[in-house]
Amino acid sequence: MKKVELIGVSKSYDKKTEVISDITVSIEPGEFFVLVGPSGCGKSTMLRMIAGLEEITGGVLKIGDVESNWLPPSKRDISMVFQNYALYPHLTVEENIVFGLHVKKVPKPERKKRCEDVAEMLGLTPYLKRKPRELSGGQRQRVALARAIVNQAPICLMDEPLSNLDAKLRAHMRSEIRQIQRRLGITMIYVTHDQVEAMTMGDRIMILHDGKIQQIGQPIDIYNNPANPFVATFIGSPPMNIGEGKVGSAKNEIVFSEEAKIAVPEKDWPLLKSDTIIIGVRPEHLKAATKETKAEDKVYVKTTNVEVLGNETIFSFDMGGREWMAKWTGQWRIDVGDMVPIVINYDSLCLFDSETEKIIKTPSDIENHVFDKEVFI
Amino acid sequence: MMMSTPKKILFYILLVISAFLVFFPVMYAFMISFMSGGEILQGKFFPESIHFDNYVKVFDRLPLMNYLINSFVVSFGVMLGQLVVCSLAAYAFVFIPFKGRDFIFFLFISTMMIPWEATMIPNFFTIQKLDWMNTYQGLTVPFFALAFGTFLLRQHFKTIPKELHEAAEVAGLGKFAFFWRVILPVSKTSLVTLGAYGFLTTWNMYLWPLLVTSTDQVRTVQIGLKQLQSQEVATEWGVVMAGVIVVIIPTLLLLFAGQRQLQKGLTQGALK
């Protein structure tokens, strides 16, 4: 249960270009912190810098209020789970688990007890005498996890630990890791490229792109208020629809194709300063037009692909040269090529400044169906 | 692999013929070692009766047991020395980053292109100056640093995932502890290969032991065999071949033992 603080941390291999620049974040004790971003964004490098496997070329890293830039990995009170598990192939599961304890000179009875406890917790007891190669992927993953938690380090780092597992096992391990983290109160720093993992596991998540922080916050806040179009399209599945909009000459409407215009209410007119604007709308916020819908609000779109997923229907269509998607609940009998009337509601739009790409308006109506506990009887 | 029966038969016939061709000299030597002088001159292949006179004679005429022990000590010493030196060197070349590492490695490897005989004279002078003539260290130490062995082990160490190294670092394992407790057990296969190779080449070495030994004290068995030939005016081939068979036995034993270990290592398979 230690705090990890990064202050202006940066990394450069050739002293010219920075692969990670100016990262400032404070990870609270006992927090589940997720680093997420597309591959090559520097998230693994950042984790390895915290672990001490990679040199920090600028800024300060503090672990539990101690400056740790130059501490060796073993002195940083961390444990780490690697993507390919890094189990020692010549040792049995039991020896693998207690390997670190052996190095730290924990007495033998204590070692055995801790190993048994951890094995019990992760359901590894029947496999303690086996070699890693005799285990399935999921079991190996558990051994790696056991090895990380057995030495009771206050901070645990995980580098895409679930990416080698199949989808079903991944979902299972996701909740298992989360539960163990809560039970032991470890400060967890977790790297993933999977936005679902980030959304479901993190207390807070940090989105990285090209070595820069895009946004830090609680998953739901990020979903509702994405800081820029990159975050908007990265978080959420299917991604948020993004389009270029022109601001009408009277500065009171946004035009983003010949047939689609949206009137802007008077209070938001000051937001429309430039001629163009980036608009974003979540697929679930695009609604089907009904009989009551006024003709000028209807937008007819031609579907290019339809996916029916049992309880929801996702269809894509072309909007101003980009592929957009809409997600409706229920099973809609739509065929490819059908003209579908949809409604784009101004209240559910995100608006981004076209130059700085900063968000200037978040969806205000929130059809997200936020419920509080009071609704329970 | 599935094969049709005629094809299989053909393959086996070819295999048997080539096996026979390769193995013939050894078999002939084995047969001769049981023959008396007269029988050998008649050019027979099978001895009339099996008798061990030649074996008794060879142990009589030479301190063969002594030579065998010497050979064993020298071969074993070189083997151990090579394993220690090569594995440490390979470890440095793979896991310890330093400036000019690749250049030094290629320089090191390029020594493989210099024939060993070319370095023999300087080596001989060094040994002479150290006063190591007729000693075990004189016979063993010049062979400890082996470019081929370093190369072999480096290639194997490079296949070890670097995450193992990092995991050990996080666990707080020192550099030598990592080498001893992770690298060596994981590379058992390559170490056995290199060990067998080192042992056999040293066992069969002739020129260097001939140069640095002048007494029976540390002389190796290969020199002994040569002595058998030149001692008599007419070489008693039966005795020589008996000596040869005795000398081959340890090699064969090692090969069998090593092969089992090798197969075990190979079937263990890589771990992702």
XYZ file of C-alpha atoms in Angstrom:
649
model
C 0.000 0.000 0.000
C 2.278 2.641 -1.246
C 1.845 5.703 -3.320
C 3.549 6.012 -6.694
C 4.168 9.486 -7.989
C 5.518 10.517 -11.359
C 6.523 14.123 -11.766
C 7.351 15.294 -15.279
C 8.732 11.894 -16.206
C 10.066 11.507 -19.725
C 12.047 8.976 -21.685
C 14.237 9.360 -24.699
C 16.475 6.780 -26.315
C 18.517 9.074 -28.547
C 18.349 12.261 -26.452
C 16.419 13.962 -29.248
C 12.984 12.456 -29.604
C 10.992 11.637 -26.544
C 8.996 8.410 -26.577
C 7.340 9.439 -23.338
C 7.042 13.047 -22.421
C 6.076 14.940 -19.323
C 4.047 12.366 -17.443
C 2.759 13.701 -14.153
C 0.411 11.516 -12.201
C -0.054 10.408 -8.639
C -1.244 6.868 -8.046
C -2.906 6.527 -4.672
C -2.229 3.674 -2.234
C -4.495 0.709 -2.906
C -5.629 2.082 -6.221
C -6.164 0.018 -9.353
C -4.603 2.221 -11.981
C -4.815 1.244 -15.631
C -2.516 2.504 -18.361
C -4.234 2.098 -21.673
C -3.442 3.087 -25.229
C -2.873 1.684 -28.687
C 0.252 -0.383 -29.269
C 3.390 1.695 -29.492
C 2.057 4.496 -27.329
C 4.679 3.957 -24.637
C 2.545 2.386 -21.944
C 4.795 -0.660 -21.461
C 7.870 1.562 -21.467
C 6.290 3.644 -18.753
C 5.547 0.587 -16.649
C 9.089 -0.664 -17.117
C 10.379 2.717 -16.013
C 8.367 2.423 -12.818
C 9.741 -1.106 -12.381
C 13.301 0.072 -12.925
C 13.909 -2.086 -15.975
C 14.158 0.988 -18.152
C 16.098 4.126 -17.306
C 14.195 7.353 -16.610
C 15.778 10.142 -18.628
C 13.846 13.051 -17.152
C 11.648 13.879 -14.202
C 11.211 12.267 -10.819
C 9.673 8.947 -9.819
C 8.635 8.661 -6.214
C 7.591 5.370 -4.653
C 6.138 5.859 -1.192
C 7.561 9.397 -0.957
C 11.100 8.193 -1.696
C 12.749 9.310 -4.885
C 13.396 6.078 -6.741
C 14.832 7.050 -10.130
C 18.020 5.112 -9.564
C 16.898 2.344 -7.243
C 17.358 -1.176 -8.639
C 14.095 -3.046 -9.320
C 14.482 -5.243 -6.257
C 14.623 -2.211 -3.942
C 11.404 -0.664 -5.204
C 8.975 -2.861 -3.262
C 7.283 -4.039 -6.421
C 6.245 -7.305 -7.952
C 5.624 -7.732 -11.623
C 3.606 -9.963 -13.948
C 4.865 -10.207 -17.503
C 2.908 -10.697 -20.676
C 4.518 -14.063 -21.399
C 4.496 -14.891 -17.654
C 8.299 -15.398 -17.464
C 8.012 -18.588 -15.440
C 11.222 -20.484 -14.850
C 10.779 -23.572 -17.031
C 13.105 -25.772 -14.971
C 11.320 -25.208 -11.670
C 8.039 -26.647 -10.449
C 5.051 -24.429 -9.802
C 5.855 -24.399 -6.103
C 9.486 -23.456 -6.671
C 8.418 -20.788 -9.114
C 6.084 -19.259 -6.585
C 8.585 -19.184 -3.735
C 11.545 -18.217 -5.926
C 11.473 -14.576 -4.857
C 10.997 -15.490 -1.188
C 14.026 -17.713 -1.368
C 16.061 -14.792 -2.656
C 14.683 -12.518 0.062
C 15.705 -15.126 2.680
C 12.249 -15.704 4.082
C 12.491 -18.672 6.493
C 11.444 -22.003 5.057
C 8.278 -22.759 7.091
C 7.029 -19.235 6.373
C 7.740 -19.755 2.663
C 5.773 -22.966 2.618
C 2.837 -21.427 4.414
C 2.637 -18.419 2.154
C 2.923 -20.600 -0.911
C 0.093 -22.793 0.271
C -2.103 -19.791 1.068
C -1.579 -18.252 -2.336
C -2.034 -21.556 -4.126
C -5.272 -22.044 -2.234
C -6.465 -18.582 -3.194
C -5.789 -19.142 -6.874
C -6.796 -22.800 -7.031
C -3.282 -24.010 -7.812
C -2.953 -26.525 -4.994
C -3.234 -29.648 -7.217
C -0.542 -28.379 -9.576
C 2.204 -27.401 -7.134
C 4.480 -30.252 -8.159
C 4.114 -29.746 -11.903
C 6.429 -27.977 -14.281
C 5.100 -24.901 -16.107
C 5.081 -26.698 -19.461
C 2.543 -29.170 -18.081
C 0.051 -26.405 -17.407
C -2.506 -24.707 -19.619
C -2.256 -21.039 -20.483
C -4.712 -20.010 -17.816
C -2.918 -22.023 -15.146
C 0.437 -20.520 -16.096
C -1.123 -17.116 -15.852
C -2.274 -17.958 -12.340
C 1.216 -19.112 -11.373
C 2.608 -15.801 -12.585
C -0.039 -14.037 -10.539
C 0.732 -16.186 -7.503
C 4.408 -15.390 -7.816
C 3.609 -11.696 -7.870
C 1.371 -11.651 -4.810
C 3.261 -14.163 -2.665
C 6.030 -11.765 -1.726
C 3.439 -9.301 -0.421
C 4.945 -6.340 -2.194
C 2.807 -3.234 -1.717
C 2.888 -2.414 -5.424
C 2.121 -4.794 -8.253
C 2.839 -4.039 -11.898
C 1.151 -5.976 -14.673
C 2.093 -5.783 -18.331
C -0.812 -7.025 -20.463
C -1.141 -10.180 -18.371
C -4.320 -11.395 -20.046
C -3.467 -10.934 -23.697
C -2.451 -14.568 -24.193
C -5.720 -15.986 -22.901
C -8.898 -16.756 -24.790
C -11.850 -14.420 -24.454
C -13.791 -16.427 -21.890
C -10.821 -17.000 -19.594
C -9.848 -13.383 -19.969
C -13.204 -12.214 -18.679
C -12.907 -14.607 -15.750
C -9.356 -13.605 -14.842
C -10.326 -9.954 -15.111
C -12.705 -10.185 -12.203
C -10.385 -12.517 -10.321
C -7.467 -10.099 -10.479
C -9.743 -7.259 -9.454
C -11.023 -9.203 -6.459
C -7.560 -10.201 -5.292
C -6.360 -6.632 -5.628
C -9.278 -5.414 -3.489
C -8.799 -8.113 -0.886
C -5.074 -7.511 -0.471
C -5.283 -3.763 -0.977
C -2.311 -3.724 -3.333
C -1.509 -0.654 -5.364
C -1.902 -1.996 -8.862
C -0.546 -0.498 -12.048
C -1.939 -2.376 -14.987
C -1.032 -1.972 -18.640
C -3.422 -3.012 -21.373
C -4.377 -2.105 -24.905
C -7.884 -3.411 -24.372
C -10.333 -0.658 -23.504
C -12.771 -3.196 -22.054
C -10.179 -4.286 -19.490
C -9.447 -0.661 -18.714
C -13.109 0.217 -18.262
C -14.002 -2.783 -16.141
C -10.939 -3.033 -13.923
C -9.599 0.424 -13.267
C -10.399 2.729 -10.398
C -8.827 5.311 -12.601
C -7.434 4.982 -16.076
C -4.850 6.932 -17.973
C -5.018 7.057 -21.723
C -1.719 7.440 -23.493
C -1.105 8.257 -27.129
C 2.312 8.903 -28.682
C 3.860 9.050 -25.236
C 1.585 11.813 -24.026
C -1.230 11.736 -21.497
C -4.565 12.181 -23.217
C -6.747 11.949 -20.164
C -6.737 10.609 -16.615
C -9.891 9.868 -14.726
C -12.511 7.395 -13.649
C -13.687 5.182 -16.483
C -17.231 6.537 -16.534
C -16.085 10.158 -16.489
C -13.816 9.467 -19.404
C -16.630 7.774 -21.255
C -18.976 10.685 -20.678
C -16.476 13.496 -21.072
C -13.709 12.423 -23.435
C -11.011 15.082 -23.542
C -10.416 14.853 -27.289
C -11.496 12.857 -30.344
C -8.748 10.289 -29.757
C -10.052 9.383 -26.320
C -13.595 9.476 -27.639
C -12.851 6.879 -30.286
C -10.569 4.783 -28.090
C -12.960 4.271 -25.195
C -16.280 2.642 -25.954
C -17.251 -0.099 -28.328
C -18.237 0.533 -31.061
C -16.226 3.768 -30.976
C -17.732 7.210 -30.942
C -18.649 8.503 -34.385
C -16.496 11.465 -35.335
C -17.206 13.885 -38.139
C -16.104 17.213 -39.512
C -18.853 19.791 -39.222
C -19.126 23.215 -40.821
C -20.583 26.013 -38.821
C -23.390 27.692 -40.731
C -22.932 31.320 -41.701
C -25.358 32.488 -39.056
C -23.368 30.635 -36.403
C -26.525 28.939 -35.243
C -26.307 25.552 -36.886
C -23.785 22.825 -37.695
C -23.750 21.325 -41.154
C -21.986 18.071 -41.687
C -23.468 16.873 -44.899
C -26.025 18.111 -47.362
C -28.923 16.385 -45.727
C -27.786 16.613 -42.104
C -27.950 19.911 -40.308
C -28.332 20.464 -36.604
C -29.677 23.601 -35.060
C -27.717 24.882 -32.098
C -29.718 26.355 -29.212
C -29.077 29.984 -28.474
C -27.127 29.447 -25.266
C -24.407 27.506 -27.089
C -23.896 29.986 -29.900
C -20.770 31.435 -28.235
C -19.119 27.995 -28.599
C -19.169 28.200 -32.381
C -16.284 30.519 -32.926
C -14.456 28.961 -35.849
C -15.817 27.851 -39.222
C -15.314 24.171 -38.711
C -15.847 21.999 -35.724
C -15.345 18.324 -34.862
C -18.467 16.591 -33.726
C -18.746 13.284 -31.980
C -21.731 11.179 -31.137
C -21.877 7.803 -29.450
C -23.497 5.044 -31.536
C -26.143 4.449 -28.863
C -27.174 8.115 -28.987
C -28.282 7.926 -32.587
C -31.995 7.200 -32.452
C -34.492 5.866 -34.878
C -36.878 8.497 -36.221
C -40.473 8.043 -35.134
C -43.801 9.274 -36.459
C -43.597 12.310 -34.224
C -40.192 13.314 -35.550
C -40.302 16.491 -37.553
C -39.287 16.052 -41.177
C -36.356 18.471 -40.969
C -34.793 16.476 -38.083
C -34.818 13.186 -39.965
C -31.610 12.075 -41.615
C -31.865 9.230 -44.101
C -28.793 7.020 -44.182
C -27.948 4.018 -46.312
C -26.743 1.059 -44.264
C -23.505 -0.579 -45.357
C -23.298 -3.293 -42.734
C -25.660 -4.737 -40.143
C -24.767 -6.826 -37.096
C -27.495 -8.249 -34.898
C -26.106 -9.289 -31.526
C -29.161 -10.789 -29.911
C -30.201 -7.914 -27.707
C -28.823 -5.100 -29.790
C -28.350 -4.172 -33.419
C -25.350 -2.335 -34.762
C -25.429 -0.949 -38.265
C -22.942 1.196 -40.087
C -23.506 3.846 -42.697
C -21.597 6.528 -44.510
C -21.715 10.054 -43.146
C -19.686 12.762 -44.826
C -17.114 10.265 -46.093
C -16.643 8.490 -42.744
C -18.112 5.263 -41.513
C -20.486 5.830 -38.651
C -22.207 3.268 -36.528
C -25.437 3.250 -34.647
C -26.344 0.900 -31.830
C -29.987 0.250 -31.063
C -31.367 -2.080 -28.480
C -33.505 -4.935 -29.734
C -33.385 -6.979 -32.900
C -33.944 -4.713 -35.857
C -34.720 -6.313 -39.189
C -32.562 -4.036 -41.293
C -30.930 -5.190 -44.501
C -27.751 -3.872 -46.030
C -28.635 -1.075 -48.430
C -31.839 -0.007 -46.635
C -32.459 3.682 -46.133
C -32.944 4.212 -42.423
C -34.270 7.454 -40.943
C -32.273 8.473 -37.885
C -32.292 11.434 -35.554
C -29.182 13.182 -34.329
C -30.035 15.015 -31.176
C -28.031 18.131 -30.431
C -28.017 17.371 -26.709
C -26.160 14.102 -27.196
C -23.405 15.605 -29.319
C -19.808 16.089 -28.254
C -18.150 19.105 -29.821
C -14.390 19.406 -30.164
C -12.431 22.444 -31.236
C -11.123 21.709 -34.706
C -7.667 23.161 -34.016
C -6.799 22.228 -30.447
C -9.012 19.120 -30.509
C -10.110 19.977 -26.983
C -13.644 19.209 -25.974
C -15.947 22.218 -25.840
C -19.278 20.528 -25.197
C -20.157 17.235 -23.583
C -23.426 15.353 -24.124
C -25.928 16.995 -21.843
C -29.016 14.852 -22.147
C -27.187 11.690 -21.221
C -29.288 8.903 -22.476
C -26.821 6.734 -20.679
C -29.452 5.696 -18.207
C -27.607 6.519 -15.031
C -29.348 4.956 -12.086
C -28.709 5.439 -8.444
C -29.299 2.833 -5.837
C -32.555 4.494 -4.812
C -34.371 2.798 -7.681
C -34.106 -0.524 -5.900
C -37.150 -1.337 -3.862
C 6.654 -40.417 -41.697
C 4.595 -42.881 -43.649
C 6.376 -44.811 -46.377
C 5.340 -47.556 -48.725
C 6.876 -50.949 -47.984
C 9.200 -51.237 -51.033
C 10.501 -47.747 -50.424
C 11.069 -48.617 -46.796
C 13.001 -51.747 -47.716
C 15.168 -49.775 -50.115
C 15.884 -47.163 -47.480
C 16.825 -49.779 -44.937
C 19.153 -51.560 -47.362
C 20.915 -48.271 -48.097
C 21.110 -47.451 -44.408
C 22.570 -50.858 -43.552
C 25.186 -50.548 -46.316
C 26.306 -47.107 -45.239
C 26.290 -48.112 -41.573
C 28.478 -51.072 -42.464
C 30.889 -48.892 -44.469
C 31.205 -46.404 -41.649
C 31.535 -48.974 -38.939
C 33.787 -51.418 -40.766
C 37.173 -50.117 -39.510
C 36.020 -50.246 -35.905
C 34.587 -53.730 -36.355
C 37.709 -54.946 -38.062
C 39.826 -53.521 -35.246
C 37.582 -55.276 -32.759
C 38.026 -58.604 -34.606
C 41.777 -58.186 -34.971
C 42.126 -57.541 -31.256
C 41.166 -61.191 -30.675
C 43.456 -62.684 -33.331
C 46.973 -63.977 -33.102
C 49.699 -62.621 -35.392
C 49.366 -65.416 -37.907
C 45.650 -65.041 -38.311
C 46.009 -61.311 -39.024
C 48.521 -61.939 -41.786
C 46.147 -64.434 -43.405
C 43.699 -61.554 -43.765
C 40.826 -63.224 -41.987
C 37.871 -61.236 -40.808
C 36.588 -63.458 -38.016
C 38.996 -64.790 -35.397
C 39.093 -68.578 -35.005
C 38.600 -68.356 -31.289
C 38.133 -65.535 -28.891
C 41.111 -65.122 -26.631
C 42.227 -62.145 -24.612
C 46.030 -62.553 -24.997
C 46.348 -59.254 -26.815
C 44.525 -57.427 -24.039
C 46.777 -58.894 -21.393
C 49.831 -57.990 -23.486
C 48.826 -54.392 -24.047
C 48.384 -53.774 -20.323
C 51.710 -55.520 -19.749
C 53.717 -53.621 -22.276
C 52.472 -50.145 -21.459
C 51.283 -48.394 -18.297
C 47.942 -48.283 -20.140
C 45.883 -47.895 -16.991
C 48.032 -44.942 -16.057
C 47.587 -43.421 -19.504
C 43.840 -43.950 -19.346
C 43.646 -42.154 -16.030
C 45.772 -39.323 -17.415
C 43.590 -39.023 -20.473
C 40.526 -39.028 -18.315
C 41.854 -36.343 -15.984
C 42.951 -34.156 -18.873
C 39.717 -34.568 -20.852
C 37.571 -34.018 -17.813
C 39.618 -30.995 -16.804
C 39.341 -29.437 -20.250
C 35.642 -30.171 -20.328
C 35.023 -28.463 -16.995
C 37.296 -25.571 -17.856
C 35.575 -25.022 -21.170
C 32.135 -25.155 -19.605
C 33.061 -22.618 -16.947
C 34.901 -20.205 -19.219
C 32.542 -20.431 -22.178
C 29.354 -20.139 -20.177
C 30.632 -17.129 -18.244
C 31.824 -15.478 -21.449
C 28.549 -16.189 -23.202
C 26.625 -14.822 -20.224
C 28.554 -11.585 -20.432
C 27.977 -11.352 -24.167
C 24.231 -11.818 -23.809
C 23.103 -10.369 -20.493
C 25.580 -7.654 -19.579
C 25.349 -4.652 -21.887
C 28.631 -2.836 -22.418
C 30.087 -0.657 -25.093
C 31.535 -2.483 -28.084
C 30.053 -5.775 -26.984
C 29.200 -6.989 -30.463
C 32.570 -5.918 -31.825
C 34.400 -7.805 -29.113
C 32.208 -10.807 -29.702
C 32.967 -10.890 -33.420
C 36.652 -10.410 -32.725
C 36.402 -13.321 -30.327
C 34.582 -15.451 -32.893
C 37.064 -14.549 -35.616
C 39.738 -16.460 -33.718
C 37.931 -19.559 -34.965
C 39.438 -18.803 -38.354
C 42.991 -19.185 -37.067
C 44.011 -22.839 -37.246
C 44.940 -24.168 -33.860
C 48.282 -25.426 -35.143
C 49.317 -21.845 -35.893
C 49.005 -20.880 -32.256
C 50.759 -23.994 -31.040
C 54.282 -22.591 -30.974
C 53.489 -19.474 -28.932
C 51.411 -21.670 -26.647
C 54.289 -24.069 -26.284
C 56.668 -21.266 -25.287
C 54.172 -19.954 -22.758
C 53.814 -23.374 -21.190
C 57.574 -23.825 -21.178
C 58.173 -20.460 -19.515
C 55.553 -21.248 -16.891
C 57.406 -24.482 -16.294
C 54.260 -26.443 -16.961
C 55.863 -29.143 -19.078
C 54.716 -32.601 -18.010
C 51.907 -31.238 -15.885
C 48.148 -31.526 -16.083
C 47.736 -27.758 -16.263
C 50.071 -27.661 -19.233
C 47.841 -30.161 -20.988
C 44.536 -28.511 -20.091
C 44.718 -24.747 -19.590
C 45.472 -23.737 -23.218
C 42.111 -25.213 -24.278
C 39.831 -23.527 -21.759
C 38.887 -20.533 -23.899
C 36.956 -21.940 -26.831
C 35.417 -19.565 -29.350
C 33.114 -22.238 -30.707
C 31.794 -23.061 -27.249
C 31.169 -19.428 -26.418
C 29.335 -19.032 -29.696
C 27.220 -22.140 -29.096
C 26.217 -21.066 -25.603
C 25.637 -17.453 -26.610
C 23.198 -18.568 -29.270
C 21.365 -20.648 -26.716
C 21.340 -17.936 -24.062
C 19.893 -15.552 -26.621
C 16.809 -17.745 -26.938
C 16.078 -17.341 -23.228
C 13.287 -14.763 -22.979
C 14.575 -11.515 -21.562
C 11.551 -11.432 -19.271
C 13.192 -14.205 -17.244
C 16.108 -11.878 -16.676
C 13.788 -9.041 -15.760
C 11.703 -11.208 -13.467
C 14.901 -12.236 -11.690
C 15.925 -8.598 -11.419
C 12.587 -7.692 -9.864
C 12.937 -10.632 -7.479
C 16.314 -9.271 -6.441
C 18.484 -12.014 -7.827
C 22.119 -11.007 -8.306
C 23.945 -11.406 -11.603
C 25.774 -14.543 -10.596
C 22.763 -16.054 -8.832
C 20.732 -15.543 -11.999
C 23.473 -17.252 -14.015
C 23.710 -20.138 -11.582
C 20.073 -20.684 -10.731
C 18.319 -19.834 -13.980
C 20.622 -19.724 -16.987
C 22.586 -22.904 -16.337
C 19.600 -25.181 -15.582
C 17.672 -23.802 -18.542
C 20.613 -24.378 -20.909
C 21.379 -27.903 -19.762
C 21.056 -29.249 -23.293
C 23.669 -26.959 -24.791
C 25.976 -27.480 -21.837
C 25.828 -31.263 -22.278
C 26.512 -30.887 -26.001
C 29.493 -28.652 -25.385
C 30.752 -30.886 -22.584
C 30.626 -34.010 -24.755
C 32.286 -32.167 -27.598
C 35.059 -30.845 -25.347
C 35.652 -34.219 -23.744
C 35.867 -36.111 -27.025
C 38.134 -33.641 -28.821
C 40.503 -33.601 -25.876
C 40.426 -37.387 -25.576
C 41.427 -37.684 -29.225
C 44.097 -34.998 -29.079
C 47.511 -36.117 -30.227
C 49.874 -33.336 -31.176
C 49.743 -31.175 -28.073
C 50.188 -33.983 -25.531
C 53.074 -35.247 -27.648
C 54.729 -31.827 -27.422
C 54.321 -31.112 -23.744
C 54.903 -34.587 -22.306
C 58.300 -36.174 -22.223
C 57.716 -38.718 -19.459
C 55.083 -41.352 -18.729
C 53.859 -39.378 -15.769
C 51.045 -37.388 -17.417
C 51.176 -38.876 -20.902
C 47.807 -39.562 -22.461
C 46.527 -42.718 -24.039
C 46.719 -41.596 -27.664
C 50.484 -41.196 -27.370
C 50.577 -44.619 -25.773
C 48.928 -46.157 -28.830
C 51.513 -44.591 -31.083
C 54.223 -45.976 -28.801
C 52.827 -49.466 -29.316
C 53.404 -49.186 -33.049
C 56.948 -47.940 -32.996
C 58.344 -50.059 -30.190
C 58.670 -53.212 -32.224
C 60.298 -53.734 -35.575
C 57.243 -55.546 -36.815
C 54.164 -54.034 -35.210
C 51.957 -56.524 -33.426
C 48.651 -55.323 -34.793
C 46.616 -57.508 -32.497
C 48.046 -55.736 -29.474
C 47.614 -52.295 -31.020
C 43.991 -52.997 -31.863
C 43.356 -54.304 -28.365
C 44.692 -50.967 -27.127
C 42.457 -49.116 -29.573
C 39.379 -50.965 -28.354
C 40.225 -50.170 -24.750
C 40.643 -46.514 -25.670
C 37.345 -46.399 -27.560
C 35.292 -47.748 -24.654
C 35.168 -44.554 -22.541
C 34.254 -42.560 -25.646
C 31.382 -44.886 -26.387
C 30.195 -44.836 -22.792
C 30.204 -41.070 -22.790
C 28.346 -40.978 -26.073
C 25.622 -43.268 -24.777
C 25.274 -41.383 -21.507
C 25.353 -38.037 -23.274
C 22.857 -39.091 -25.891
C 20.274 -40.034 -23.307
C 20.753 -36.682 -21.619
C 20.600 -34.942 -24.985
C 17.388 -36.619 -25.970
C 15.889 -35.715 -22.628
C 16.903 -32.147 -23.169
C 15.473 -32.053 -26.651
C 12.124 -33.540 -25.732
C 11.702 -31.106 -22.856
C 10.820 -28.510 -25.444
C 10.693 -24.790 -25.288
C 8.357 -22.986 -23.003
C 6.416 -20.012 -24.139
